[in-house]
Short mmCIF file of C-alpha atoms in Angstrom, two decimals:
data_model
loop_
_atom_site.label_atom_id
_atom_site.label_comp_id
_atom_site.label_asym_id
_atom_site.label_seq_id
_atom_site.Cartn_x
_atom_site.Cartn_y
_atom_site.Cartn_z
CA UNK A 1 0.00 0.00 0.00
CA UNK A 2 1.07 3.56 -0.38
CA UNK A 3 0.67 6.11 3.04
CA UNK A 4 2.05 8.87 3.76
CA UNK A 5 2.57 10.62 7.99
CA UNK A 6 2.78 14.37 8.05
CA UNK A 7 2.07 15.92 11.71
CA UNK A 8 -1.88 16.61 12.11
CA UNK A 9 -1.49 20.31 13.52
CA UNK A 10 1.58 22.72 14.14
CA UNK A 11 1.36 25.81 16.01
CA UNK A 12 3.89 29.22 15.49
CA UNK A 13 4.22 32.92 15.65
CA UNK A 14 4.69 35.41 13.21
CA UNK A 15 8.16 36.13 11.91
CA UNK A 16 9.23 32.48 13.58
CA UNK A 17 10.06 29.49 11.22
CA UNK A 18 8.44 26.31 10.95
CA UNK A 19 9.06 22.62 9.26
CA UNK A 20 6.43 20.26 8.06
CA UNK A 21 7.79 16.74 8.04
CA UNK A 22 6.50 13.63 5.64
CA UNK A 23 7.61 10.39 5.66
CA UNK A 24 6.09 8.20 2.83
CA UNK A 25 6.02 4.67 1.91
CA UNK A 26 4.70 4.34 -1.53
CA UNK A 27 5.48 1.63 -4.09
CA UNK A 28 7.47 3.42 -6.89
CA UNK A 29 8.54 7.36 -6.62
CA UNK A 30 8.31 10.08 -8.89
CA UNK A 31 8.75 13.06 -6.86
CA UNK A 32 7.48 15.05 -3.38
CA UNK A 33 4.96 17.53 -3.97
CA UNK A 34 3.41 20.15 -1.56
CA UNK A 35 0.33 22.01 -1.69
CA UNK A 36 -1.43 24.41 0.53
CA UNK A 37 -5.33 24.90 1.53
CA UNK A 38 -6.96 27.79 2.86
CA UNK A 39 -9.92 26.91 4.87
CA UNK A 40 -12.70 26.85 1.79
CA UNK A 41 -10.05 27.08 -0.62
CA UNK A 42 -8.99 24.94 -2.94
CA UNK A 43 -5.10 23.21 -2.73
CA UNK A 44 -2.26 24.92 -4.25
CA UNK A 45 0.78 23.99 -5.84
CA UNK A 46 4.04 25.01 -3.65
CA UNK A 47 6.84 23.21 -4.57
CA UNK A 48 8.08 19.62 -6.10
CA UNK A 49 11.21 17.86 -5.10
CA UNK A 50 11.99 14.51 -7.95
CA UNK A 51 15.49 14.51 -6.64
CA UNK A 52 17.61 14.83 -3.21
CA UNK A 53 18.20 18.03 -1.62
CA UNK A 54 16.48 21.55 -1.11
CA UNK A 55 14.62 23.30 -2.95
CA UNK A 56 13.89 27.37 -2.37
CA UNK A 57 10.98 29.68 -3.74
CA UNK A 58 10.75 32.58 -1.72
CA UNK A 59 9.75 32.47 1.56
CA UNK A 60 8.94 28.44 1.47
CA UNK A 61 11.97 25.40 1.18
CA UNK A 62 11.42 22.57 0.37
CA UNK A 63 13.36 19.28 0.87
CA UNK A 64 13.47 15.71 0.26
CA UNK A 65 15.95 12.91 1.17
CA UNK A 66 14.89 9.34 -1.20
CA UNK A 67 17.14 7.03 0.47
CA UNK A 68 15.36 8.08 4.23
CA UNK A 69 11.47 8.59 2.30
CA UNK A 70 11.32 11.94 4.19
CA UNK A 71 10.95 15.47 3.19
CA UNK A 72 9.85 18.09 4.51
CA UNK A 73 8.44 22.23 4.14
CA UNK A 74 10.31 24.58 5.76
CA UNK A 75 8.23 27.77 5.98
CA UNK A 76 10.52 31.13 7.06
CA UNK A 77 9.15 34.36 8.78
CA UNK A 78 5.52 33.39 8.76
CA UNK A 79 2.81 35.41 8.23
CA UNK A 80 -0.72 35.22 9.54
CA UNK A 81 -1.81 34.72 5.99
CA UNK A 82 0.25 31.06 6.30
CA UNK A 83 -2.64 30.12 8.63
CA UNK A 84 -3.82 26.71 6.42
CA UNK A 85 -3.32 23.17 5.92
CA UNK A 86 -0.46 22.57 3.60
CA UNK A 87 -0.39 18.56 2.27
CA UNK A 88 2.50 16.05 1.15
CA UNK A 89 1.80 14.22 -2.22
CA UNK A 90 3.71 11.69 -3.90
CA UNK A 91 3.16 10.16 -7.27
CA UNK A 92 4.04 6.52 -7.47
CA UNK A 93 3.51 4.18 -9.56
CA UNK A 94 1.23 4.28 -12.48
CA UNK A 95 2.18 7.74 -11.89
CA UNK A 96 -0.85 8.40 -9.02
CA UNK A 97 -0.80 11.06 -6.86
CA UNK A 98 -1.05 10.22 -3.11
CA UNK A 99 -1.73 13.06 -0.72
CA UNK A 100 -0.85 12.56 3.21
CA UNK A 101 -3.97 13.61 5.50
CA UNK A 102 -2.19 17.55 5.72
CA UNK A 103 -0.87 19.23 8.59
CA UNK A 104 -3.06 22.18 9.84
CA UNK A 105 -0.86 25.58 10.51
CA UNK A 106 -1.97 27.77 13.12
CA UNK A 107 0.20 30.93 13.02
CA UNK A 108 -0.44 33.35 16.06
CA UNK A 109 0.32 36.95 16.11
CA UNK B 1 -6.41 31.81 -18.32
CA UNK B 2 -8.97 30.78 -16.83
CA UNK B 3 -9.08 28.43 -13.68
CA UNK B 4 -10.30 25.35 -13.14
CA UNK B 5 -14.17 25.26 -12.77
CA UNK B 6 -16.18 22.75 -10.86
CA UNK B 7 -20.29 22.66 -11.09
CA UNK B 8 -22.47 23.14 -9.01
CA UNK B 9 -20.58 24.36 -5.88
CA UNK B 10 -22.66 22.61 -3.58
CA UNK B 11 -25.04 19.77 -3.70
CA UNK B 12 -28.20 18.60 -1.27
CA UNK B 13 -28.89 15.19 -2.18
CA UNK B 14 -30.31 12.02 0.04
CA UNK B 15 -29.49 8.42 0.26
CA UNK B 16 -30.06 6.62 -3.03
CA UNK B 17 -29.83 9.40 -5.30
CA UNK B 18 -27.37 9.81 -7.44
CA UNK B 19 -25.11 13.11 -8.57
CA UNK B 20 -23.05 13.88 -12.02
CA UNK B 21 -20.01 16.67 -11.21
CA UNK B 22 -18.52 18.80 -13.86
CA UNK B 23 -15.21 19.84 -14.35
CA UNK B 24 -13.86 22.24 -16.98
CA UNK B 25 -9.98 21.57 -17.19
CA UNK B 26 -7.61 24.60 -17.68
CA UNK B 27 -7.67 25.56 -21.61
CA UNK B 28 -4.77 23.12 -23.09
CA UNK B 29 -4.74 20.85 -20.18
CA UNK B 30 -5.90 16.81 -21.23
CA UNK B 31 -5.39 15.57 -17.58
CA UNK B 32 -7.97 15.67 -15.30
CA UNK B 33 -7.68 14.25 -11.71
CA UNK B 34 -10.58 13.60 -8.92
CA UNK B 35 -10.66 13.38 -5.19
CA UNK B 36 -12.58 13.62 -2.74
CA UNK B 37 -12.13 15.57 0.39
CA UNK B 38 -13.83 14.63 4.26
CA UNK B 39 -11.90 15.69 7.21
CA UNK B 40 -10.86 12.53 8.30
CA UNK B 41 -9.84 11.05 5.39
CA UNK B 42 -7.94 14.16 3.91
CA UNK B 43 -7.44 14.26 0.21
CA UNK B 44 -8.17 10.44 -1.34
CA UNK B 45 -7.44 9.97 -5.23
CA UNK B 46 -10.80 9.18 -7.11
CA UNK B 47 -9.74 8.27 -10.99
CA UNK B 48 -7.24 10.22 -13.64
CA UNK B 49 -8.55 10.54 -17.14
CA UNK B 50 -6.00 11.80 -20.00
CA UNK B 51 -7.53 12.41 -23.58
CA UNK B 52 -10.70 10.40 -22.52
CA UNK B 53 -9.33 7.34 -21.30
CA UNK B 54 -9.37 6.67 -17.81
CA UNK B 55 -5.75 6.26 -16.93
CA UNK B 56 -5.55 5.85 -13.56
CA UNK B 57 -8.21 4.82 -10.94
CA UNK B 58 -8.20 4.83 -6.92
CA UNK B 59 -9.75 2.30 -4.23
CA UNK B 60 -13.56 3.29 -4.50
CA UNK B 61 -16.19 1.32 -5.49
CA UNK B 62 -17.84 0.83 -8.63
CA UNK B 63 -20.52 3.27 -7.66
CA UNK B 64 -17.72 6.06 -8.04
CA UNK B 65 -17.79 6.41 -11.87
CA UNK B 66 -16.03 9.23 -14.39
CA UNK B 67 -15.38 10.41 -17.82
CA UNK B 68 -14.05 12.58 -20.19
CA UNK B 69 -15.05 14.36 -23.19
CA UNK B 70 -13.43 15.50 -26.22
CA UNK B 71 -12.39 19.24 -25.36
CA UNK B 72 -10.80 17.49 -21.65
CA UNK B 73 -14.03 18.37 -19.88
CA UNK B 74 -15.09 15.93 -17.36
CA UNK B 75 -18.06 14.69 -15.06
CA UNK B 76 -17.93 11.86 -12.07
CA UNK B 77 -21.02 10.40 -11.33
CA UNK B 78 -21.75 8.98 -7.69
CA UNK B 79 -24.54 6.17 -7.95
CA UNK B 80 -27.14 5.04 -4.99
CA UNK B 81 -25.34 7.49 -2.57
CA UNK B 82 -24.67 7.01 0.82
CA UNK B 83 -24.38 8.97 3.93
CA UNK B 84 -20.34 8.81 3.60
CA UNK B 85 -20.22 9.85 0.27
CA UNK B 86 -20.76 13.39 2.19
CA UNK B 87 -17.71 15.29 1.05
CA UNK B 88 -15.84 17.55 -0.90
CA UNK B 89 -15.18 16.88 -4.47
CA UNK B 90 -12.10 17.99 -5.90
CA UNK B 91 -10.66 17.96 -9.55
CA UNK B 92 -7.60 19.17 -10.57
CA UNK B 93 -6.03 19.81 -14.51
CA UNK B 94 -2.49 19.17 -15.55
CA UNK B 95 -0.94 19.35 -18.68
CA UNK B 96 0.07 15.86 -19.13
CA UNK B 97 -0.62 14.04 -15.53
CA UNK B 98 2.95 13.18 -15.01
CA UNK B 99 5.41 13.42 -12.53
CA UNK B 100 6.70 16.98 -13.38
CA UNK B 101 3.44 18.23 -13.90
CA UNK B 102 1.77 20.86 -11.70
CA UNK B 103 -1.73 20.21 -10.76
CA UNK B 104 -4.08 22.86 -10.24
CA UNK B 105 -7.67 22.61 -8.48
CA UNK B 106 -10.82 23.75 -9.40
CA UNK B 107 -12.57 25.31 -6.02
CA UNK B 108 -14.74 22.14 -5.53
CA UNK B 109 -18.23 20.87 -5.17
CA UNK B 110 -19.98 20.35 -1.64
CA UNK B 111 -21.67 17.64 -1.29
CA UNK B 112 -24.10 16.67 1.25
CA UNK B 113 -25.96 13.63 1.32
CA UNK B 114 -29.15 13.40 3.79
#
């Protein structure tokens, strides 16, 4: 089967920086995504990681380590607007995209 | 270009019905995804269809049904629905489905089942 564990909730202030872990066991890998969901939204595309290392756009990092089947989203001086669930998704084999059940981000002022 | 564009937004419906969704991919884009959405289940893959073939299909029963048309548009139908079929209904374009490919969502369609 194919599951991936990301953190249910994660709690921070503004300005402080946070990190989203996943750890995934799926059968065949073509790559880490992340997306992010604002209550009533719908999920956005963040960042995609197909190889080892870090990845940086902006304010959001992104990493992912194959050999451990971990990554994670490393989110620097956070804004109130960061308040929402962000999700791991890997696509494995057949090429499917499996999300993880999201980590909910509650930044305080 | 426009977005990704899911009708209706929300849907009352009760046990034993059953409920067609729409999707209208991005303009280009022949890969369209499903999912559906309930809090405790987070975001669970439905079916993929590429250039009207189904191309990929998750762990729901046969009751969970999809297609697409021509220009990449797409419906799901949910036969005889139950209770837990309550949920939100996601799709989401790409421009090919594969692993390089970003995936963008329409806003979804609510679904409540009575």
């Amino acid at each position: 089967g194919q599951s991936l564990e990301q953190p249910s909730e994660v709690t921070a202030v503004e300005g402080a920086i946070v990190q989203i872990n996943c750890t995934y066991q799926t059968s065949g890998f073509y790559g880490l995504s992340w997306y992010q969901q604002h209550d009533g939204g719908a999920p956005t595309f963040l960042s995609y990681n197909a190889l080892d290392g870090l990845e940086e756009t902006g304010r959001f990092s992104s990493f992912l380590s194959r050999s451990d089947s971990y990554g994670y989203l490393l989110l620097q001086e956070l804004q109130m607007k960061d308040s929402a669930s962000y999700f791991c998704a890997v696509r494995g084999d057949f090429q499917k995209l499996v999300f993880g059940t999201g980590t909910r981000l509650l930044v305080s002022p | 270009k426009a977005g990704v564009t899911q009708t209706p937004r929300y849907l009352i419906k009760t046990r034993g019905q059953q409920v067609t969704l729409s999707c209208s991919p991005i303009s280009g884009h022949r890969s369209v995804s499903w999912y559906q959405q309930t809090p405790g289940q987070g975001l669970q893959f439905l079916f993929e269809y590429f250039s009207e073939t189904q191309r990929n299909k998750g762990n729901f029963p046969g009751r969970f049904s999809g297609r697409q048309f021509s220009n990449s548009r797409s419906e799901m139908n949910v036969s005889t629905l139950e209770l837990g079929d309550s949920a939100l209904y996601l799709c989401a374009s790409s421009n090919s489905g594969t692993s390089t490919d970003t995936q963008y969502f329409g806003p979804g369609t609510r679904l409540t089942v009575l």
